[in-house]
PDB file of C-alpha atoms in Angstrom:
ATOM      1  CA  MET A 688      83.567 -19.011  46.956  1.00 45.00           C
ATOM      2  CA  ALA A 689      83.450 -18.849  43.282  1.00 47.00           C
ATOM      3  CA  ASP A 690      86.505 -17.476  41.380  1.00 50.00           C
ATOM      4  CA  HIS A 691      86.119 -13.975  40.092  1.00 49.00           C
ATOM      5  CA  GLN A 692      86.238 -13.764  36.405  1.00 52.00           C
ATOM      6  CA  ARG A 693      88.665 -11.259  34.904  1.00 56.00           C
ATOM      7  CA  ILE A 694      87.347  -9.241  32.033  1.00 53.00           C
ATOM      8  CA  HIS A 695      89.982  -7.920  29.635  1.00 52.00           C
ATOM      9  CA  PRO A 696      89.134  -5.301  27.099  1.00 52.00           C
ATOM     10  CA  ALA A 697      88.896  -6.641  23.638  1.00 50.00           C
ATOM     11  CA  ARG A 698      91.248  -5.220  21.014  1.00 54.00           C
ATOM     12  CA  ASP A 699      89.743  -4.098  17.804  1.00 50.00           C
ATOM     13  CA  VAL A 700      91.715  -6.050  15.288  1.00 49.00           C
ATOM     14  CA  GLU A 701      90.241  -4.053  12.414  1.00 51.00           C
ATOM     15  CA  ALA A 702      91.333  -0.647  13.749  1.00 50.00           C
ATOM     16  CA  PRO A 703      94.631   0.532  12.318  1.00 53.00           C
ATOM     17  CA  ALA A 704      97.576   0.420  14.611  1.00 50.00           C
ATOM     18  CA  THR A 705      98.726   3.791  15.841  1.00 50.00           C
ATOM     19  CA  ALA A 706     102.228   4.382  17.073  1.00 48.00           C
ATOM     20  CA  GLU A 707     102.555   5.783  20.474  1.00 53.00           C
ATOM     21  CA  VAL A 708     104.241   9.195  20.350  1.00 51.00           C
ATOM     22  CA  PRO A 709     105.894  10.379  23.542  1.00 52.00           C
ATOM     23  CA  LEU A 710     104.830  13.703  24.902  1.00 51.00           C
ATOM     24  CA  VAL A 711     108.428  14.779  25.187  1.00 51.00           C
ATOM     25  CA  PRO A 712     110.637  14.177  22.172  1.00 52.00           C
ATOM     26  CA  HIS A 713     113.633  11.947  22.545  1.00 52.00           C
ATOM     27  CA  GLY A 714     116.682  13.739  23.774  1.00 52.00           C
ATOM     28  CA  ALA A 715     114.717  16.797  24.943  1.00 51.00           C
ATOM     29  CA  THR A 716     114.740  18.030  28.489  1.00 50.00           C
ATOM     30  CA  LYS A 717     111.644  17.204  30.482  1.00 49.00           C
ATOM     31  CA  SER A 718     111.972  20.075  32.893  1.00 50.00           C
ATOM     32  CA  HIS A 719     114.198  23.073  33.364  1.00 50.00           C
ATOM     33  CA  HIS A 720     114.709  21.947  36.966  1.00 51.00           C
ATOM     34  CA  GLY A 721     116.469  18.759  35.962  1.00 51.00           C
ATOM     35  CA  ASP A 722     115.626  15.094  35.627  1.00 52.00           C
ATOM     36  CA  PRO A 723     114.129  13.684  38.860  1.00 52.00           C
ATOM     37  CA  ALA A 724     114.410  10.095  37.597  1.00 52.00           C
ATOM     38  CA  ALA A 725     118.162  10.503  37.203  1.00 51.00           C
ATOM     39  CA  GLY A 726     118.436  12.076  40.607  1.00 54.00           C
ATOM     40  CA  THR A 727     119.646  15.416  39.258  1.00 52.00           C
ATOM     41  CA  THR A 728     118.044  18.706  40.142  1.00 54.00           C
ATOM     42  CA  GLU A 729     120.510  20.991  38.319  1.00 53.00           C
ATOM     43  CA  PRO A 730     118.976  22.750  35.371  1.00 55.00           C
ATOM     44  CA  TYR A 731     119.958  21.762  31.895  1.00 52.00           C
ATOM     45  CA  PRO A 732     122.090  24.249  29.984  1.00 58.00           C
ATOM     46  CA  ALA A 733     120.178  26.652  27.778  1.00 56.00           C
ATOM     47  CA  PRO A 734     120.250  25.908  24.063  1.00 59.00           C
ATOM     48  CA  PHE A 735     122.987  27.694  22.038  1.00 57.00           C
ATOM     49  CA  ARG A 736     121.884  30.892  20.382  1.00 62.00           C
ATOM     50  CA  ARG A 737     123.955  32.624  17.720  1.00 61.00           C
ATOM     51  CA  THR A 738     124.422  36.294  18.320  1.00 61.00           C
ATOM     52  CA  ILE A 739     125.198  38.719  15.473  1.00 60.00           C
ATOM     53  CA  PRO A 740     127.517  41.545  16.505  1.00 58.00           C
ATOM     54  CA  MET A 741     126.174  45.026  15.850  1.00 59.00           C
ATOM     55  CA  THR A 742     128.399  47.266  13.760  1.00 57.00           C
ATOM     56  CA  GLN A 743     128.565  50.934  14.724  1.00 56.00           C
ATOM     57  CA  SER A 744     129.118  53.557  12.039  1.00 56.00           C
ATOM     58  CA  LYS A 745     132.239  55.605  12.462  1.00 57.00           C
ATOM     59  CA  PRO A 746     131.690  59.260  13.309  1.00 55.00           C
ATOM     60  CA  PRO A 747     132.536  61.706  10.464  1.00 53.00           C
ATOM     61  CA  LYS A 748     136.012  63.026  10.494  1.00 55.00           C
ATOM     62  CA  LYS A 749     136.517  66.471  11.884  1.00 61.00           C
ATOM     63  CA  ARG A 750     138.677  67.575   8.962  1.00 66.00           C
ATOM     64  CA  ARG A 751     135.972  66.744   6.426  1.00 70.00           C
ATOM     65  CA  SER A 752     133.414  68.678   8.436  1.00 76.00           C
ATOM     66  CA  CYS A 753     135.675  71.746   8.524  1.00 81.00           C
ATOM     67  CA  LEU A 754     136.204  71.545   4.762  1.00 82.00           C
ATOM     68  CA  CYS A 755     132.456  71.395   4.094  1.00 86.00           C
ATOM     69  CA  ARG A 756     131.890  74.422   6.311  1.00 84.00           C
ATOM     70  CA  PHE A 757     134.622  76.341   4.529  1.00 85.00           C
ATOM     71  CA  LEU A 758     133.174  75.553   1.084  1.00 87.00           C
ATOM     72  CA  CYS A 759     129.694  76.576   2.223  1.00 90.00           C
ATOM     73  CA  TRP A 760     131.107  79.833   3.566  1.00 90.00           C
ATOM     74  CA  ILE A 761     132.914  80.573   0.273  1.00 91.00           C
ATOM     75  CA  ILE A 762     129.808  79.839  -1.817  1.00 92.00           C
ATOM     76  CA  SER A 763     127.684  82.034   0.429  1.00 91.00           C
ATOM     77  CA  LEU A 764     130.206  84.879   0.189  1.00 91.00           C
ATOM     78  CA  ILE A 765     130.383  84.678  -3.624  1.00 93.00           C
ATOM     79  CA  THR A 766     126.589  84.608  -3.877  1.00 93.00           C
ATOM     80  CA  PHE A 767     126.333  87.637  -1.612  1.00 92.00           C
ATOM     81  CA  LEU A 768     128.913  89.567  -3.655  1.00 93.00           C
ATOM     82  CA  ILE A 769     127.127  88.772  -6.927  1.00 93.00           C
ATOM     83  CA  ILE A 770     123.812  89.948  -5.517  1.00 93.00           C
ATOM     84  CA  ALA A 771     125.414  93.101  -4.078  1.00 91.00           C
ATOM     85  CA  VAL A 772     127.109  93.975  -7.395  1.00 89.00           C
ATOM     86  CA  ALA A 773     123.873  93.371  -9.300  1.00 90.00           C
ATOM     87  CA  ILE A 774     121.942  95.622  -6.934  1.00 90.00           C
ATOM     88  CA  ALA A 775     124.605  98.350  -7.106  1.00 84.00           C
ATOM     89  CA  GLY A 776     124.687  98.145 -10.908  1.00 81.00           C
ATOM     90  CA  GLY A 777     120.908  98.410 -11.092  1.00 86.00           C
ATOM     91  CA  ILE A 778     120.903 101.478  -8.841  1.00 84.00           C
ATOM     92  CA  LEU A 779     123.657 103.164 -10.897  1.00 77.00           C
ATOM     93  CA  TYR A 780     121.808 102.451 -14.120  1.00 79.00           C
ATOM     94  CA  LEU A 781     118.571 103.940 -12.792  1.00 82.00           C
ATOM     95  CA  VAL A 782     120.358 107.036 -11.463  1.00 79.00           C
ATOM     96  CA  PHE A 783     122.708 107.843 -14.378  1.00 80.00           C
ATOM     97  CA  ARG A 784     120.950 106.230 -17.370  1.00 84.00           C
ATOM     98  CA  PRO A 785     124.217 105.572 -19.316  1.00 87.00           C
ATOM     99  CA  LYS A 786     124.298 105.840 -23.122  1.00 89.00           C
ATOM    100  CA  LEU A 787     127.029 104.843 -25.540  1.00 88.00           C
ATOM    101  CA  PRO A 788     129.065 107.645 -27.131  1.00 91.00           C
ATOM    102  CA  LYS A 789     128.801 108.187 -30.883  1.00 91.00           C
ATOM    103  CA  TYR A 790     131.548 108.750 -33.443  1.00 91.00           C
ATOM    104  CA  THR A 791     131.456 109.850 -37.084  1.00 91.00           C
ATOM    105  CA  VAL A 792     134.165 110.502 -39.680  1.00 92.00           C
ATOM    106  CA  ASP A 793     133.319 113.836 -41.288  1.00 92.00           C
ATOM    107  CA  LYS A 794     136.313 114.520 -43.503  1.00 90.00           C
ATOM    108  CA  LEU A 795     139.359 112.741 -44.892  1.00 90.00           C
ATOM    109  CA  GLN A 796     142.160 114.693 -46.506  1.00 90.00           C
ATOM    110  CA  ILE A 797     145.256 113.126 -48.051  1.00 89.00           C
ATOM    111  CA  THR A 798     148.389 115.226 -48.181  1.00 88.00           C
ATOM    112  CA  GLN A 799     150.710 112.456 -49.375  1.00 89.00           C
ATOM    113  CA  PHE A 800     150.077 109.159 -51.157  1.00 88.00           C
ATOM    114  CA  ASN A 801     152.887 108.257 -53.520  1.00 86.00           C
ATOM    115  CA  MET A 802     155.485 105.617 -54.292  1.00 86.00           C
ATOM    116  CA  GLY A 803     159.179 106.118 -53.573  1.00 84.00           C
ATOM    117  CA  ASN A 804     162.195 104.860 -55.435  1.00 85.00           C
ATOM    118  CA  ASP A 805     162.524 101.942 -52.980  1.00 86.00           C
ATOM    119  CA  GLN A 806     158.995 100.699 -53.791  1.00 86.00           C
ATOM    120  CA  SER A 807     157.653 101.997 -50.458  1.00 89.00           C
ATOM    121  CA  LEU A 808     154.319 103.780 -50.206  1.00 90.00           C
ATOM    122  CA  SER A 809     154.179 106.918 -48.065  1.00 91.00           C
ATOM    123  CA  ALA A 810     150.704 108.000 -46.903  1.00 91.00           C
ATOM    124  CA  THR A 811     149.652 110.990 -44.819  1.00 93.00           C
ATOM    125  CA  PHE A 812     146.025 111.585 -43.816  1.00 91.00           C
ATOM    126  CA  ASP A 813     144.184 114.277 -41.890  1.00 92.00           C
ATOM    127  CA  VAL A 814     141.037 112.767 -40.407  1.00 93.00           C
ATOM    128  CA  THR A 815     138.239 114.865 -38.934  1.00 93.00           C
ATOM    129  CA  ILE A 816     136.221 112.957 -36.309  1.00 93.00           C
ATOM    130  CA  THR A 817     133.170 114.052 -34.343  1.00 94.00           C
ATOM    131  CA  ALA A 818     132.788 112.529 -30.846  1.00 93.00           C
ATOM    132  CA  ARG A 819     129.459 112.949 -29.065  1.00 94.00           C
ATOM    133  CA  ASN A 820     128.700 112.257 -25.404  1.00 95.00           C
ATOM    134  CA  PRO A 821     124.891 112.050 -25.045  1.00 94.00           C
ATOM    135  CA  ASN A 822     124.874 111.410 -21.270  1.00 93.00           C
ATOM    136  CA  LYS A 823     123.464 113.932 -18.797  1.00 90.00           C
ATOM    137  CA  LYS A 824     125.458 112.879 -15.719  1.00 89.00           C
ATOM    138  CA  ILE A 825     128.451 111.009 -17.162  1.00 92.00           C
ATOM    139  CA  GLY A 826     131.763 112.518 -18.289  1.00 94.00           C
ATOM    140  CA  ILE A 827     134.548 110.854 -20.280  1.00 95.00           C
ATOM    141  CA  TYR A 828     138.289 111.267 -19.721  1.00 96.00           C
ATOM    142  CA  TYR A 829     140.218 110.432 -22.905  1.00 96.00           C
ATOM    143  CA  GLU A 830     143.567 109.178 -21.649  1.00 95.00           C
ATOM    144  CA  SER A 831     146.927 108.968 -23.400  1.00 93.00           C
ATOM    145  CA  GLY A 832     147.972 105.811 -25.235  1.00 93.00           C
ATOM    146  CA  SER A 833     145.373 105.846 -27.992  1.00 94.00           C
ATOM    147  CA  ARG A 834     145.912 104.498 -31.503  1.00 94.00           C
ATOM    148  CA  ILE A 835     144.048 105.412 -34.682  1.00 95.00           C
ATOM    149  CA  SER A 836     144.963 103.826 -38.013  1.00 95.00           C
ATOM    150  CA  VAL A 837     143.826 103.572 -41.641  1.00 95.00           C
ATOM    151  CA  TRP A 838     143.775 100.131 -43.344  1.00 95.00           C
ATOM    152  CA  TYR A 839     143.272  98.922 -46.899  1.00 93.00           C
ATOM    153  CA  GLU A 840     142.663  95.195 -47.521  1.00 90.00           C
ATOM    154  CA  GLY A 841     144.473  94.166 -44.342  1.00 90.00           C
ATOM    155  CA  THR A 842     147.455  96.498 -44.846  1.00 92.00           C
ATOM    156  CA  LYS A 843     148.014  99.413 -42.501  1.00 93.00           C
ATOM    157  CA  LEU A 844     148.599 102.616 -44.455  1.00 93.00           C
ATOM    158  CA  SER A 845     149.049 105.168 -41.672  1.00 94.00           C
ATOM    159  CA  GLU A 846     148.729 105.592 -37.907  1.00 96.00           C
ATOM    160  CA  GLY A 847     148.343 108.325 -35.281  1.00 95.00           C
ATOM    161  CA  ALA A 848     146.892 109.119 -31.858  1.00 95.00           C
ATOM    162  CA  LEU A 849     143.991 111.064 -30.425  1.00 93.00           C
ATOM    163  CA  PRO A 850     144.737 113.937 -28.045  1.00 92.00           C
ATOM    164  CA  LYS A 851     144.198 113.673 -24.314  1.00 94.00           C
ATOM    165  CA  PHE A 852     141.122 115.628 -23.146  1.00 94.00           C
ATOM    166  CA  TYR A 853     137.973 115.570 -20.993  1.00 95.00           C
ATOM    167  CA  GLN A 854     134.525 115.475 -22.567  1.00 95.00           C
ATOM    168  CA  GLY A 855     131.737 116.758 -20.349  1.00 93.00           C
ATOM    169  CA  HIS A 856     128.013 116.025 -20.194  1.00 91.00           C
ATOM    170  CA  ARG A 857     126.106 116.264 -23.475  1.00 93.00           C
ATOM    171  CA  ASN A 858     129.193 117.515 -25.251  1.00 95.00           C
ATOM    172  CA  THR A 859     130.203 117.316 -28.920  1.00 96.00           C
ATOM    173  CA  THR A 860     133.922 117.507 -29.698  1.00 95.00           C
ATOM    174  CA  LEU A 861     135.465 117.954 -33.140  1.00 95.00           C
ATOM    175  CA  LEU A 862     138.887 116.292 -33.514  1.00 94.00           C
ATOM    176  CA  VAL A 863     141.400 116.661 -36.363  1.00 94.00           C
ATOM    177  CA  VAL A 864     143.999 113.887 -36.224  1.00 94.00           C
ATOM    178  CA  ALA A 865     147.103 113.625 -38.393  1.00 94.00           C
ATOM    179  CA  LEU A 866     148.041 110.108 -39.525  1.00 95.00           C
ATOM    180  CA  SER A 867     151.198 109.044 -41.308  1.00 94.00           C
ATOM    181  CA  GLY A 868     152.856 105.799 -42.328  1.00 93.00           C
ATOM    182  CA  GLN A 869     155.046 103.958 -44.785  1.00 91.00           C
ATOM    183  CA  THR A 870     154.429 100.571 -46.405  1.00 90.00           C
ATOM    184  CA  GLN A 871     157.292  98.556 -47.868  1.00 89.00           C
ATOM    185  CA  ASN A 872     157.060  96.712 -51.215  1.00 86.00           C
ATOM    186  CA  ALA A 873     153.782  98.404 -52.020  1.00 84.00           C
ATOM    187  CA  SER A 874     153.855  98.354 -55.816  1.00 82.00           C
ATOM    188  CA  GLY A 875     151.146  95.690 -55.920  1.00 87.00           C
ATOM    189  CA  LEU A 876     149.095  97.553 -53.321  1.00 88.00           C
ATOM    190  CA  LEU A 877     149.112 100.781 -55.311  1.00 85.00           C
ATOM    191  CA  GLY A 878     148.113  98.901 -58.458  1.00 87.00           C
ATOM    192  CA  SER A 879     145.188  97.266 -56.599  1.00 89.00           C
ATOM    193  CA  VAL A 880     143.976 100.663 -55.384  1.00 88.00           C
ATOM    194  CA  GLN A 881     143.985 102.120 -58.894  1.00 86.00           C
ATOM    195  CA  GLN A 882     142.302  99.055 -60.400  1.00 88.00           C
ATOM    196  CA  GLN A 883     139.527  98.984 -57.799  1.00 88.00           C
ATOM    197  CA  GLN A 884     138.868 102.676 -58.286  1.00 85.00           C
ATOM    198  CA  GLN A 885     138.406 102.137 -62.018  1.00 87.00           C
ATOM    199  CA  GLN A 886     136.214  99.043 -61.651  1.00 89.00           C
ATOM    200  CA  ILE A 887     133.747  99.950 -58.908  1.00 90.00           C
ATOM    201  CA  GLY A 888     134.240 103.716 -58.700  1.00 88.00           C
ATOM    202  CA  TYR A 889     135.250 103.884 -55.034  1.00 91.00           C
ATOM    203  CA  ILE A 890     137.892 102.574 -52.614  1.00 92.00           C
ATOM    204  CA  PRO A 891     136.899 100.836 -49.341  1.00 93.00           C
ATOM    205  CA  ILE A 892     139.135 101.660 -46.378  1.00 94.00           C
ATOM    206  CA  LEU A 893     138.892 100.899 -42.684  1.00 95.00           C
ATOM    207  CA  LEU A 894     139.485 103.301 -39.803  1.00 95.00           C
ATOM    208  CA  ARG A 895     140.309 101.743 -36.404  1.00 95.00           C
ATOM    209  CA  VAL A 896     140.379 103.562 -33.078  1.00 95.00           C
ATOM    210  CA  ARG A 897     141.661 102.108 -29.807  1.00 95.00           C
ATOM    211  CA  GLN A 898     141.202 104.637 -27.019  1.00 95.00           C
ATOM    212  CA  PRO A 899     141.681 104.186 -23.224  1.00 95.00           C
ATOM    213  CA  VAL A 900     139.187 106.225 -21.210  1.00 95.00           C
ATOM    214  CA  ARG A 901     137.951 106.743 -17.661  1.00 94.00           C
ATOM    215  CA  ILE A 902     134.273 107.231 -16.902  1.00 92.00           C
ATOM    216  CA  LYS A 903     133.180 109.915 -14.450  1.00 91.00           C
ATOM    217  CA  LEU A 904     129.915 109.258 -12.580  1.00 87.00           C
ATOM    218  CA  GLY A 905     129.038 112.454 -10.773  1.00 80.00           C
ATOM    219  CA  LYS A 906     132.202 113.112  -8.750  1.00 83.00           C
ATOM    220  CA  LEU A 907     133.399 109.500  -8.886  1.00 84.00           C
ATOM    221  CA  LYS A 908     136.125 108.633 -11.401  1.00 87.00           C
ATOM    222  CA  LEU A 909     136.000 104.948 -12.327  1.00 87.00           C
ATOM    223  CA  PHE A 910     138.721 102.578 -13.482  1.00 84.00           C
ATOM    224  CA  LYS A 911     140.162 102.658 -16.996  1.00 90.00           C
ATOM    225  CA  VAL A 912     138.389 100.927 -19.908  1.00 92.00           C
ATOM    226  CA  LYS A 913     139.082 100.813 -23.656  1.00 93.00           C
ATOM    227  CA  PHE A 914     136.869 102.180 -26.401  1.00 93.00           C
ATOM    228  CA  LEU A 915     137.120 100.245 -29.687  1.00 94.00           C
ATOM    229  CA  VAL A 916     135.744 101.926 -32.834  1.00 93.00           C
ATOM    230  CA  ARG A 917     135.640 100.513 -36.383  1.00 94.00           C
ATOM    231  CA  CYS A 918     134.528 102.748 -39.233  1.00 94.00           C
ATOM    232  CA  ASN A 919     134.070 101.383 -42.758  1.00 94.00           C
ATOM    233  CA  LEU A 920     134.547 104.174 -45.308  1.00 94.00           C
ATOM    234  CA  ASP A 921     133.988 104.255 -49.051  1.00 94.00           C
ATOM    235  CA  VAL A 922     135.988 107.103 -50.636  1.00 93.00           C
ATOM    236  CA  ASP A 923     136.048 108.138 -54.267  1.00 90.00           C
ATOM    237  CA  SER A 924     139.805 108.612 -54.477  1.00 87.00           C
ATOM    238  CA  LEU A 925     143.115 108.404 -52.640  1.00 87.00           C
ATOM    239  CA  SER A 926     144.869 111.030 -54.697  1.00 83.00           C
ATOM    240  CA  PRO A 927     146.838 113.602 -52.678  1.00 82.00           C
ATOM    241  CA  ASN A 928     145.863 117.289 -52.457  1.00 74.00           C
ATOM    242  CA  ASN A 929     142.330 116.575 -53.635  1.00 72.00           C
ATOM    243  CA  ASN A 930     138.991 116.965 -51.923  1.00 73.00           C
ATOM    244  CA  ILE A 931     138.130 113.353 -51.095  1.00 83.00           C
ATOM    245  CA  ARG A 932     134.458 112.640 -50.835  1.00 88.00           C
ATOM    246  CA  ILE A 933     133.271 110.025 -48.355  1.00 90.00           C
ATOM    247  CA  ARG A 934     130.465 108.207 -50.134  1.00 89.00           C
ATOM    248  CA  ASN A 935     129.518 105.900 -47.294  1.00 90.00           C
ATOM    249  CA  SER A 936     130.454 105.725 -43.591  1.00 89.00           C
ATOM    250  CA  SER A 937     129.369 103.306 -40.855  1.00 90.00           C
ATOM    251  CA  CYS A 938     130.982 103.084 -37.400  1.00 90.00           C
ATOM    252  CA  LYS A 939     130.623 100.382 -34.739  1.00 90.00           C
ATOM    253  CA  PHE A 940     131.502 100.994 -31.127  1.00 88.00           C
ATOM    254  CA  ARG A 941     132.263  98.629 -28.248  1.00 89.00           C
ATOM    255  CA  PHE A 942     134.284  98.783 -25.043  1.00 83.00           C
ATOM    256  CA  ARG A 943     136.521  96.339 -23.229  1.00 85.00           C
ATOM    257  CA  LEU A 944     137.773  96.220 -19.657  1.00 78.00           C
TER     258      LEU A 944
END
């Protein structure tokens, strides 16, 4: 019996050699049930995984929450009060229609304006003032503690006070106020008065009034405020016992709480 010939596959010497790559990389586990070739069936340990701890934000403090609530409550209360006062003021304005009082200086009489032996100037004035209340539903209580004064170039010549009285609705009141005062070392002041009278023909003086009053709205008497009046007067002379003519008069009025 003839020998069987063995046929071996021929290798292509021209083909490039390729490296055999294992299906499972070296050092890797072949199965999660173990390695049967090594006779072990226990599973390989799972690969190490890094875990990042989760940080939890701290709850807000109770004290801070109470403070925020308190501030919100205060702001809300202030806002409510401002709105309430604005509404009340608007209603009062529409009901009473307030108008500012008016003041004029009608007459100025000097009974004394002379220099003494001690170089002091004595001045006595009688001032006639007209006060008008143009309001229909508002009365004015003129309280005690008023001050009215006459000034020349920053120097107070005389001072007095208005009487205490009540001025009703749409009322005009004529007031005659006596003012007196004494200025020390007034030789230069008297010379300035005489020189200005000769140069420009008149003497500018200032009349100031500071009067505390209470406003009456209907039957309601409000808190005390202060009337401030400034009247700039140009008079032709400051000679005593003469009829002094007021050439120009302008008064400004404002009030302060």
